[in-house]
């Protein structure tokens, strides 16, 4: 077993999880409790009902053309009169779920956002039918401003934000990461041997990608302090003052500790950026929507920050693959590209010459789009159009939810699970107003000290290999957690996702963890007595 564990220690936490699942599932007639998955077990229903209803309306539109052909041939929707036809559809189907939401969405787009409702309806029908390439490739014209409003609401809120930003709709947040790393390399913004700072602990791909042969970047680790509610100490953030650090990649709120960065720290970064206007920031804010009045680094340092957002977690939509990359219209990336040496610029002119006659004016965000299809296939780039429709409907759903009822339900759900877990462990976690509670870290030292005192905790950390506890939990109780250290955490901990199981399951996981600690406490006492 020990040799096995040593071998398994090389695996990313996500691969290790598969080994734990095998163990947890090895006992017949026992329920496996897999809290390793970040995938939510809830999903937003109303905007999905809206999607299907929009699909039905779009089918009516399609079947108005070529009606003389009985073989199942339809045509594109027609702009003229579409708003009236939609009103008839909405009235006829008022009883159907999703129709009221959809009618409200059309009214919101027209009456609140000031967009042309016919154009919006036409674009959405065409998109949901999937009968055209995504044009413009970066994002559909009717989709981008709506998603921009949503990102402003959730990521900027009341924070003053001047100017506009561009959005690239991607196949989830992970595709966004891949595209960003690739385009930064192609455009010489990151070269092999360059240093990037990484906010730790972090979603593991951000640790693994820089090491790949493709990138070979040096990593400067910015360590969050668990004793300070997982905030970054000022001295850690000051590492960004080193001009050798080209970029800072972070997840906020973090994964796995699920703590959002304090406004003080965000403003410290903004101050550093004033002294170092060349510093590139990349913030992955997937979990921002689970916080109250969240403020992104994108709001605080807009000219230097690439914002990555994903619809996967908040809307329970991992299978939809919906993500966005946003950059301010005046940003450090375009400035850095403009400042490249002439020979490099000429090389890049060549790279992008097939898609524009003025390649030097091609923005970083449009280079991302082109590079996502190896430039040559730029004309087929972009997120599939039905995906963009669901993205728009998720966004409108959150924008129209003035009392924030969905957000309150999300928070109630995941926080109730957290309480059930700790109640059964018999330990109260330290209060942390910045904790958004999507994950929680069961810190071995902290839990065992709180349960049975410091001497026991010290003995436990000295005598057991923390990962072996995760194997014991899986084998004995069927409980699967991910190793917190695999995410770059410094203290041995198990990551519990609070998204994936029901409240009673978290109570069972709490019980299993308690039983495990108690077993070791017995050993500790009998060791003392011999
Ligand atoms: C879950 C998660 C994502 C989601 O990525 P998708 O590709 O959109 O599913 C992105 N970033 C972090 C930090 C995550 O935890």
PDB file of N, CA and C in Angstrom, residues 288-371:
ATOM      1  N   UNK A 288     -17.193  33.566  -8.332  1.00  0.00           N
ATOM      2  CA  UNK A 288     -17.559  34.906  -7.877  1.00  0.00           C
ATOM      3  C   UNK A 288     -19.052  35.065  -7.613  1.00  0.00           C
ATOM      4  N   UNK A 289     -19.861  34.370  -8.414  1.00  0.00           N
ATOM      5  CA  UNK A 289     -21.311  34.530  -8.284  1.00  0.00           C
ATOM      6  C   UNK A 289     -21.865  33.919  -6.999  1.00  0.00           C
ATOM      7  N   UNK A 290     -21.053  33.119  -6.298  1.00  0.00           N
ATOM      8  CA  UNK A 290     -21.526  32.543  -5.035  1.00  0.00           C
ATOM      9  C   UNK A 290     -21.249  33.479  -3.851  1.00  0.00           C
ATOM     10  N   UNK A 291     -20.601  34.603  -4.120  1.00  0.00           N
ATOM     11  CA  UNK A 291     -20.283  35.570  -3.068  1.00  0.00           C
ATOM     12  C   UNK A 291     -21.302  36.709  -3.080  1.00  0.00           C
ATOM     13  N   UNK A 292     -21.403  37.409  -1.956  1.00  0.00           N
ATOM     14  CA  UNK A 292     -22.251  38.608  -1.922  1.00  0.00           C
ATOM     15  C   UNK A 292     -21.429  39.783  -2.421  1.00  0.00           C
ATOM     16  N   UNK A 293     -22.044  40.594  -3.261  1.00  0.00           N
ATOM     17  CA  UNK A 293     -21.402  41.813  -3.757  1.00  0.00           C
ATOM     18  C   UNK A 293     -19.937  41.586  -4.104  1.00  0.00           C
ATOM     19  N   UNK A 294     -19.731  40.622  -4.977  1.00  0.00           N
ATOM     20  CA  UNK A 294     -18.382  40.252  -5.391  1.00  0.00           C
ATOM     21  C   UNK A 294     -17.748  41.366  -6.223  1.00  0.00           C
ATOM     22  N   UNK A 295     -16.465  41.612  -5.980  1.00  0.00           N
ATOM     23  CA  UNK A 295     -15.702  42.544  -6.816  1.00  0.00           C
ATOM     24  C   UNK A 295     -14.500  41.800  -7.373  1.00  0.00           C
ATOM     25  N   UNK A 296     -14.402  41.775  -8.683  1.00  0.00           N
ATOM     26  CA  UNK A 296     -13.308  41.073  -9.357  1.00  0.00           C
ATOM     27  C   UNK A 296     -12.078  41.967  -9.457  1.00  0.00           C
ATOM     28  N   UNK A 297     -10.922  41.337  -9.595  1.00  0.00           N
ATOM     29  CA  UNK A 297      -9.701  42.078  -9.907  1.00  0.00           C
ATOM     30  C   UNK A 297      -9.880  42.831 -11.231  1.00  0.00           C
ATOM     31  N   UNK A 298     -10.724  42.297 -12.090  1.00  0.00           N
ATOM     32  CA  UNK A 298     -11.027  42.934 -13.372  1.00  0.00           C
ATOM     33  C   UNK A 298     -11.650  44.324 -13.170  1.00  0.00           C
ATOM     34  N   UNK A 299     -12.414  44.483 -12.070  1.00  0.00           N
ATOM     35  CA  UNK A 299     -13.016  45.786 -11.779  1.00  0.00           C
ATOM     36  C   UNK A 299     -11.973  46.746 -11.224  1.00  0.00           C
ATOM     37  N   UNK A 300     -11.045  46.202 -10.450  1.00  0.00           N
ATOM     38  CA  UNK A 300     -10.105  47.044  -9.708  1.00  0.00           C
ATOM     39  C   UNK A 300      -8.890  47.417 -10.561  1.00  0.00           C
ATOM     40  N   UNK A 301      -8.478  46.510 -11.449  1.00  0.00           N
ATOM     41  CA  UNK A 301      -7.333  46.789 -12.332  1.00  0.00           C
ATOM     42  C   UNK A 301      -7.712  46.425 -13.765  1.00  0.00           C
ATOM     43  N   UNK A 302      -8.718  47.116 -14.348  1.00  0.00           N
ATOM     44  CA  UNK A 302      -9.312  46.674 -15.614  1.00  0.00           C
ATOM     45  C   UNK A 302      -8.352  46.677 -16.808  1.00  0.00           C
ATOM     46  N   UNK A 303      -7.386  47.583 -16.799  1.00  0.00           N
ATOM     47  CA  UNK A 303      -6.526  47.697 -17.993  1.00  0.00           C
ATOM     48  C   UNK A 303      -5.474  46.599 -18.048  1.00  0.00           C
ATOM     49  N   UNK A 304      -5.277  45.910 -16.942  1.00  0.00           N
ATOM     50  CA  UNK A 304      -4.228  44.880 -16.889  1.00  0.00           C
ATOM     51  C   UNK A 304      -4.762  43.465 -16.784  1.00  0.00           C
ATOM     52  N   UNK A 305      -6.096  43.341 -16.657  1.00  0.00           N
ATOM     53  CA  UNK A 305      -6.642  42.042 -16.262  1.00  0.00           C
ATOM     54  C   UNK A 305      -7.408  41.358 -17.386  1.00  0.00           C
ATOM     55  N   UNK A 306      -7.117  40.061 -17.557  1.00  0.00           N
ATOM     56  CA  UNK A 306      -7.938  39.190 -18.399  1.00  0.00           C
ATOM     57  C   UNK A 306      -8.907  38.502 -17.449  1.00  0.00           C
ATOM     58  N   UNK A 307     -10.201  38.629 -17.730  1.00  0.00           N
ATOM     59  CA  UNK A 307     -11.208  37.995 -16.873  1.00  0.00           C
ATOM     60  C   UNK A 307     -11.701  36.705 -17.523  1.00  0.00           C
ATOM     61  N   UNK A 308     -11.604  35.603 -16.784  1.00  0.00           N
ATOM     62  CA  UNK A 308     -12.184  34.337 -17.236  1.00  0.00           C
ATOM     63  C   UNK A 308     -13.394  34.048 -16.358  1.00  0.00           C
ATOM     64  N   UNK A 309     -14.515  33.755 -17.004  1.00  0.00           N
ATOM     65  CA  UNK A 309     -15.701  33.382 -16.246  1.00  0.00           C
ATOM     66  C   UNK A 309     -16.319  32.145 -16.905  1.00  0.00           C
ATOM     67  N   UNK A 310     -16.951  31.310 -16.090  1.00  0.00           N
ATOM     68  CA  UNK A 310     -17.627  30.125 -16.612  1.00  0.00           C
ATOM     69  C   UNK A 310     -19.021  30.015 -16.010  1.00  0.00           C
ATOM     70  N   UNK A 311     -19.967  29.573 -16.830  1.00  0.00           N
ATOM     71  CA  UNK A 311     -21.348  29.362 -16.365  1.00  0.00           C
ATOM     72  C   UNK A 311     -21.512  27.995 -15.706  1.00  0.00           C
ATOM     73  N   UNK A 312     -20.439  27.179 -15.738  1.00  0.00           N
ATOM     74  CA  UNK A 312     -20.529  25.778 -15.333  1.00  0.00           C
ATOM     75  C   UNK A 312     -21.088  25.565 -13.936  1.00  0.00           C
ATOM     76  N   UNK A 313     -20.591  26.301 -12.955  1.00  0.00           N
ATOM     77  CA  UNK A 313     -20.904  25.984 -11.572  1.00  0.00           C
ATOM     78  C   UNK A 313     -22.232  26.610 -11.139  1.00  0.00           C
ATOM     79  N   UNK A 314     -22.390  27.894 -11.388  1.00  0.00           N
ATOM     80  CA  UNK A 314     -23.548  28.623 -10.845  1.00  0.00           C
ATOM     81  C   UNK A 314     -24.867  28.158 -11.457  1.00  0.00           C
ATOM     82  N   UNK A 315     -24.831  27.800 -12.727  1.00  0.00           N
ATOM     83  CA  UNK A 315     -26.077  27.385 -13.379  1.00  0.00           C
ATOM     84  C   UNK A 315     -26.170  25.864 -13.502  1.00  0.00           C
ATOM     85  N   UNK A 316     -25.203  25.160 -12.902  1.00  0.00           N
ATOM     86  CA  UNK A 316     -25.172  23.705 -13.026  1.00  0.00           C
ATOM     87  C   UNK A 316     -25.114  23.318 -14.497  1.00  0.00           C
ATOM     88  N   UNK A 317     -24.105  23.811 -15.203  1.00  0.00           N
ATOM     89  CA  UNK A 317     -24.116  23.716 -16.667  1.00  0.00           C
ATOM     90  C   UNK A 317     -22.776  23.253 -17.226  1.00  0.00           C
ATOM     91  N   UNK A 318     -22.119  22.314 -16.534  1.00  0.00           N
ATOM     92  CA  UNK A 318     -20.792  21.881 -16.990  1.00  0.00           C
ATOM     93  C   UNK A 318     -20.853  21.235 -18.376  1.00  0.00           C
ATOM     94  N   UNK A 319     -21.970  20.568 -18.669  1.00  0.00           N
ATOM     95  CA  UNK A 319     -22.080  19.889 -19.966  1.00  0.00           C
ATOM     96  C   UNK A 319     -22.342  20.848 -21.117  1.00  0.00           C
ATOM     97  N   UNK A 320     -22.826  22.037 -20.803  1.00  0.00           N
ATOM     98  CA  UNK A 320     -23.082  23.015 -21.861  1.00  0.00           C
ATOM     99  C   UNK A 320     -21.786  23.595 -22.432  1.00  0.00           C
ATOM    100  N   UNK A 321     -20.732  23.612 -21.629  1.00  0.00           N
ATOM    101  CA  UNK A 321     -19.443  24.213 -21.997  1.00  0.00           C
ATOM    102  C   UNK A 321     -19.618  25.699 -22.331  1.00  0.00           C
ATOM    103  N   UNK A 322     -19.853  26.504 -21.327  1.00  0.00           N
ATOM    104  CA  UNK A 322     -20.064  27.932 -21.535  1.00  0.00           C
ATOM    105  C   UNK A 322     -19.089  28.748 -20.692  1.00  0.00           C
ATOM    106  N   UNK A 323     -18.222  29.465 -21.361  1.00  0.00           N
ATOM    107  CA  UNK A 323     -17.278  30.322 -20.655  1.00  0.00           C
ATOM    108  C   UNK A 323     -17.042  31.606 -21.422  1.00  0.00           C
ATOM    109  N   UNK A 324     -16.396  32.572 -20.761  1.00  0.00           N
ATOM    110  CA  UNK A 324     -16.093  33.836 -21.439  1.00  0.00           C
ATOM    111  C   UNK A 324     -14.688  34.311 -21.068  1.00  0.00           C
ATOM    112  N   UNK A 325     -14.092  35.026 -22.006  1.00  0.00           N
ATOM    113  CA  UNK A 325     -12.865  35.779 -21.730  1.00  0.00           C
ATOM    114  C   UNK A 325     -13.218  37.240 -21.986  1.00  0.00           C
ATOM    115  N   UNK A 326     -12.893  38.120 -21.036  1.00  0.00           N
ATOM    116  CA  UNK A 326     -13.164  39.541 -21.249  1.00  0.00           C
ATOM    117  C   UNK A 326     -11.881  40.342 -21.072  1.00  0.00           C
ATOM    118  N   UNK A 327     -11.690  41.312 -21.973  1.00  0.00           N
ATOM    119  CA  UNK A 327     -10.576  42.258 -21.812  1.00  0.00           C
ATOM    120  C   UNK A 327     -11.092  43.675 -22.053  1.00  0.00           C
ATOM    121  N   UNK A 328     -10.556  44.614 -21.293  1.00  0.00           N
ATOM    122  CA  UNK A 328     -10.924  46.023 -21.445  1.00  0.00           C
ATOM    123  C   UNK A 328     -10.457  46.502 -22.819  1.00  0.00           C
ATOM    124  N   UNK A 329     -11.214  47.459 -23.399  1.00  0.00           N
ATOM    125  CA  UNK A 329     -10.843  47.903 -24.752  1.00  0.00           C
ATOM    126  C   UNK A 329      -9.468  48.592 -24.751  1.00  0.00           C
ATOM    127  N   UNK A 330      -9.034  49.077 -23.598  1.00  0.00           N
ATOM    128  CA  UNK A 330      -7.687  49.658 -23.497  1.00  0.00           C
ATOM    129  C   UNK A 330      -6.902  48.772 -22.523  1.00  0.00           C
ATOM    130  N   UNK A 331      -6.037  47.895 -23.060  1.00  0.00           N
ATOM    131  CA  UNK A 331      -5.431  46.914 -22.162  1.00  0.00           C
ATOM    132  C   UNK A 331      -3.947  46.673 -22.414  1.00  0.00           C
ATOM    133  N   UNK A 332      -3.317  46.126 -21.380  1.00  0.00           N
ATOM    134  CA  UNK A 332      -1.870  45.912 -21.352  1.00  0.00           C
ATOM    135  C   UNK A 332      -1.418  44.952 -22.455  1.00  0.00           C
ATOM    136  N   UNK A 333      -2.290  44.030 -22.855  1.00  0.00           N
ATOM    137  CA  UNK A 333      -1.888  43.016 -23.831  1.00  0.00           C
ATOM    138  C   UNK A 333      -1.684  43.648 -25.200  1.00  0.00           C
ATOM    139  N   UNK A 334      -2.641  44.499 -25.599  1.00  0.00           N
ATOM    140  CA  UNK A 334      -2.499  45.178 -26.884  1.00  0.00           C
ATOM    141  C   UNK A 334      -1.287  46.112 -26.862  1.00  0.00           C
ATOM    142  N   UNK A 335      -1.067  46.741 -25.711  1.00  0.00           N
ATOM    143  CA  UNK A 335       0.102  47.631 -25.592  1.00  0.00           C
ATOM    144  C   UNK A 335       1.388  46.826 -25.719  1.00  0.00           C
ATOM    145  N   UNK A 336       1.438  45.653 -25.070  1.00  0.00           N
ATOM    146  CA  UNK A 336       2.653  44.835 -25.113  1.00  0.00           C
ATOM    147  C   UNK A 336       2.913  44.331 -26.541  1.00  0.00           C
ATOM    148  N   UNK A 337       1.854  43.987 -27.246  1.00  0.00           N
ATOM    149  CA  UNK A 337       2.017  43.507 -28.632  1.00  0.00           C
ATOM    150  C   UNK A 337       2.549  44.642 -29.507  1.00  0.00           C
ATOM    151  N   UNK A 338       2.010  45.854 -29.283  1.00  0.00           N
ATOM    152  CA  UNK A 338       2.449  47.012 -30.074  1.00  0.00           C
ATOM    153  C   UNK A 338       3.913  47.342 -29.806  1.00  0.00           C
ATOM    154  N   UNK A 339       4.400  46.967 -28.618  1.00  0.00           N
ATOM    155  CA  UNK A 339       5.773  47.308 -28.237  1.00  0.00           C
ATOM    156  C   UNK A 339       6.778  46.208 -28.579  1.00  0.00           C
ATOM    157  N   UNK A 340       6.335  45.150 -29.250  1.00  0.00           N
ATOM    158  CA  UNK A 340       7.253  44.054 -29.595  1.00  0.00           C
ATOM    159  C   UNK A 340       8.302  44.564 -30.594  1.00  0.00           C
ATOM    160  N   UNK A 341       9.482  43.945 -30.619  1.00  0.00           N
ATOM    161  CA  UNK A 341      10.497  44.350 -31.599  1.00  0.00           C
ATOM    162  C   UNK A 341       9.981  44.184 -33.034  1.00  0.00           C
ATOM    163  N   UNK A 342      10.484  44.987 -33.927  1.00  0.00           N
ATOM    164  CA  UNK A 342       9.983  45.033 -35.300  1.00  0.00           C
ATOM    165  C   UNK A 342      10.035  43.656 -35.994  1.00  0.00           C
ATOM    166  N   UNK A 343      11.116  42.892 -35.771  1.00  0.00           N
ATOM    167  CA  UNK A 343      11.208  41.601 -36.463  1.00  0.00           C
ATOM    168  C   UNK A 343      10.122  40.636 -35.978  1.00  0.00           C
ATOM    169  N   UNK A 344       9.823  40.690 -34.684  1.00  0.00           N
ATOM    170  CA  UNK A 344       8.754  39.835 -34.153  1.00  0.00           C
ATOM    171  C   UNK A 344       7.414  40.276 -34.728  1.00  0.00           C
ATOM    172  N   UNK A 345       7.225  41.580 -34.805  1.00  0.00           N
ATOM    173  CA  UNK A 345       5.964  42.098 -35.347  1.00  0.00           C
ATOM    174  C   UNK A 345       5.773  41.643 -36.792  1.00  0.00           C
ATOM    175  N   UNK A 346       6.886  41.613 -37.536  1.00  0.00           N
ATOM    176  CA  UNK A 346       6.779  41.192 -38.932  1.00  0.00           C
ATOM    177  C   UNK A 346       6.366  39.717 -39.014  1.00  0.00           C
ATOM    178  N   UNK A 347       6.939  38.944 -38.118  1.00  0.00           N
ATOM    179  CA  UNK A 347       6.567  37.530 -38.072  1.00  0.00           C
ATOM    180  C   UNK A 347       5.071  37.372 -37.750  1.00  0.00           C
ATOM    181  N   UNK A 348       4.607  38.186 -36.819  1.00  0.00           N
ATOM    182  CA  UNK A 348       3.193  38.094 -36.426  1.00  0.00           C
ATOM    183  C   UNK A 348       2.277  38.637 -37.530  1.00  0.00           C
ATOM    184  N   UNK A 349       2.775  39.635 -38.271  1.00  0.00           N
ATOM    185  CA  UNK A 349       2.015  40.146 -39.436  1.00  0.00           C
ATOM    186  C   UNK A 349       1.706  38.979 -40.362  1.00  0.00           C
ATOM    187  N   UNK A 350       2.757  38.166 -40.552  1.00  0.00           N
ATOM    188  CA  UNK A 350       2.610  37.032 -41.448  1.00  0.00           C
ATOM    189  C   UNK A 350       1.593  36.031 -40.889  1.00  0.00           C
ATOM    190  N   UNK A 351       1.713  35.777 -39.598  1.00  0.00           N
ATOM    191  CA  UNK A 351       0.830  34.806 -38.959  1.00  0.00           C
ATOM    192  C   UNK A 351      -0.644  35.168 -39.165  1.00  0.00           C
ATOM    193  N   UNK A 352      -0.945  36.462 -39.022  1.00  0.00           N
ATOM    194  CA  UNK A 352      -2.359  36.861 -39.050  1.00  0.00           C
ATOM    195  C   UNK A 352      -2.769  37.497 -40.383  1.00  0.00           C
ATOM    196  N   UNK A 353      -1.876  37.462 -41.391  1.00  0.00           N
ATOM    197  CA  UNK A 353      -2.174  38.188 -42.633  1.00  0.00           C
ATOM    198  C   UNK A 353      -3.332  37.558 -43.407  1.00  0.00           C
ATOM    199  N   UNK A 354      -3.629  36.275 -43.162  1.00  0.00           N
ATOM    200  CA  UNK A 354      -4.706  35.656 -43.938  1.00  0.00           C
ATOM    201  C   UNK A 354      -6.085  36.130 -43.465  1.00  0.00           C
ATOM    202  N   UNK A 355      -6.152  36.757 -42.294  1.00  0.00           N
ATOM    203  CA  UNK A 355      -7.483  37.130 -41.800  1.00  0.00           C
ATOM    204  C   UNK A 355      -7.708  38.635 -41.768  1.00  0.00           C
ATOM    205  N   UNK A 356      -6.648  39.432 -41.957  1.00  0.00           N
ATOM    206  CA  UNK A 356      -6.828  40.884 -41.971  1.00  0.00           C
ATOM    207  C   UNK A 356      -5.702  41.529 -42.770  1.00  0.00           C
ATOM    208  N   UNK A 357      -6.031  42.664 -43.400  1.00  0.00           N
ATOM    209  CA  UNK A 357      -4.993  43.371 -44.145  1.00  0.00           C
ATOM    210  C   UNK A 357      -4.192  44.277 -43.204  1.00  0.00           C
ATOM    211  N   UNK A 358      -4.703  44.480 -41.983  1.00  0.00           N
ATOM    212  CA  UNK A 358      -3.982  45.318 -41.022  1.00  0.00           C
ATOM    213  C   UNK A 358      -3.728  44.518 -39.737  1.00  0.00           C
ATOM    214  N   UNK A 359      -2.852  43.507 -39.836  1.00  0.00           N
ATOM    215  CA  UNK A 359      -2.649  42.611 -38.692  1.00  0.00           C
ATOM    216  C   UNK A 359      -2.174  43.322 -37.422  1.00  0.00           C
ATOM    217  N   UNK A 360      -1.517  44.456 -37.588  1.00  0.00           N
ATOM    218  CA  UNK A 360      -1.013  45.133 -36.377  1.00  0.00           C
ATOM    219  C   UNK A 360      -2.146  45.714 -35.540  1.00  0.00           C
ATOM    220  N   UNK A 361      -3.301  45.911 -36.184  1.00  0.00           N
ATOM    221  CA  UNK A 361      -4.452  46.430 -35.422  1.00  0.00           C
ATOM    222  C   UNK A 361      -5.261  45.316 -34.779  1.00  0.00           C
ATOM    223  N   UNK A 362      -4.876  44.077 -35.032  1.00  0.00           N
ATOM    224  CA  UNK A 362      -5.656  42.958 -34.501  1.00  0.00           C
ATOM    225  C   UNK A 362      -5.463  42.893 -32.989  1.00  0.00           C
ATOM    226  N   UNK A 363      -6.588  43.033 -32.263  1.00  0.00           N
ATOM    227  CA  UNK A 363      -6.507  43.052 -30.802  1.00  0.00           C
ATOM    228  C   UNK A 363      -6.121  41.674 -30.268  1.00  0.00           C
ATOM    229  N   UNK A 364      -5.594  41.673 -29.061  1.00  0.00           N
ATOM    230  CA  UNK A 364      -5.243  40.415 -28.390  1.00  0.00           C
ATOM    231  C   UNK A 364      -6.431  39.466 -28.372  1.00  0.00           C
ATOM    232  N   UNK A 365      -7.618  40.012 -28.055  1.00  0.00           N
ATOM    233  CA  UNK A 365      -8.784  39.135 -27.902  1.00  0.00           C
ATOM    234  C   UNK A 365      -9.174  38.504 -29.250  1.00  0.00           C
ATOM    235  N   UNK A 366      -8.962  39.244 -30.343  1.00  0.00           N
ATOM    236  CA  UNK A 366      -9.259  38.665 -31.658  1.00  0.00           C
ATOM    237  C   UNK A 366      -8.167  37.691 -32.091  1.00  0.00           C
ATOM    238  N   UNK A 367      -6.950  37.905 -31.588  1.00  0.00           N
ATOM    239  CA  UNK A 367      -5.885  36.907 -31.827  1.00  0.00           C
ATOM    240  C   UNK A 367      -6.229  35.597 -31.119  1.00  0.00           C
ATOM    241  N   UNK A 368      -6.834  35.712 -29.940  1.00  0.00           N
ATOM    242  CA  UNK A 368      -7.282  34.507 -29.231  1.00  0.00           C
ATOM    243  C   UNK A 368      -8.249  33.709 -30.105  1.00  0.00           C
ATOM    244  N   UNK A 369      -9.193  34.436 -30.707  1.00  0.00           N
ATOM    245  CA  UNK A 369     -10.197  33.783 -31.551  1.00  0.00           C
ATOM    246  C   UNK A 369      -9.512  33.080 -32.724  1.00  0.00           C
ATOM    247  N   UNK A 370      -8.632  33.807 -33.408  1.00  0.00           N
ATOM    248  CA  UNK A 370      -7.944  33.247 -34.580  1.00  0.00           C
ATOM    249  C   UNK A 370      -7.090  32.046 -34.191  1.00  0.00           C
ATOM    250  N   UNK A 371      -6.326  32.193 -33.111  1.00  0.00           N
ATOM    251  CA  UNK A 371      -5.442  31.103 -32.684  1.00  0.00           C
ATOM    252  C   UNK A 371      -6.242  29.877 -32.246  1.00  0.00           C
TER     253      UNK A 371
END
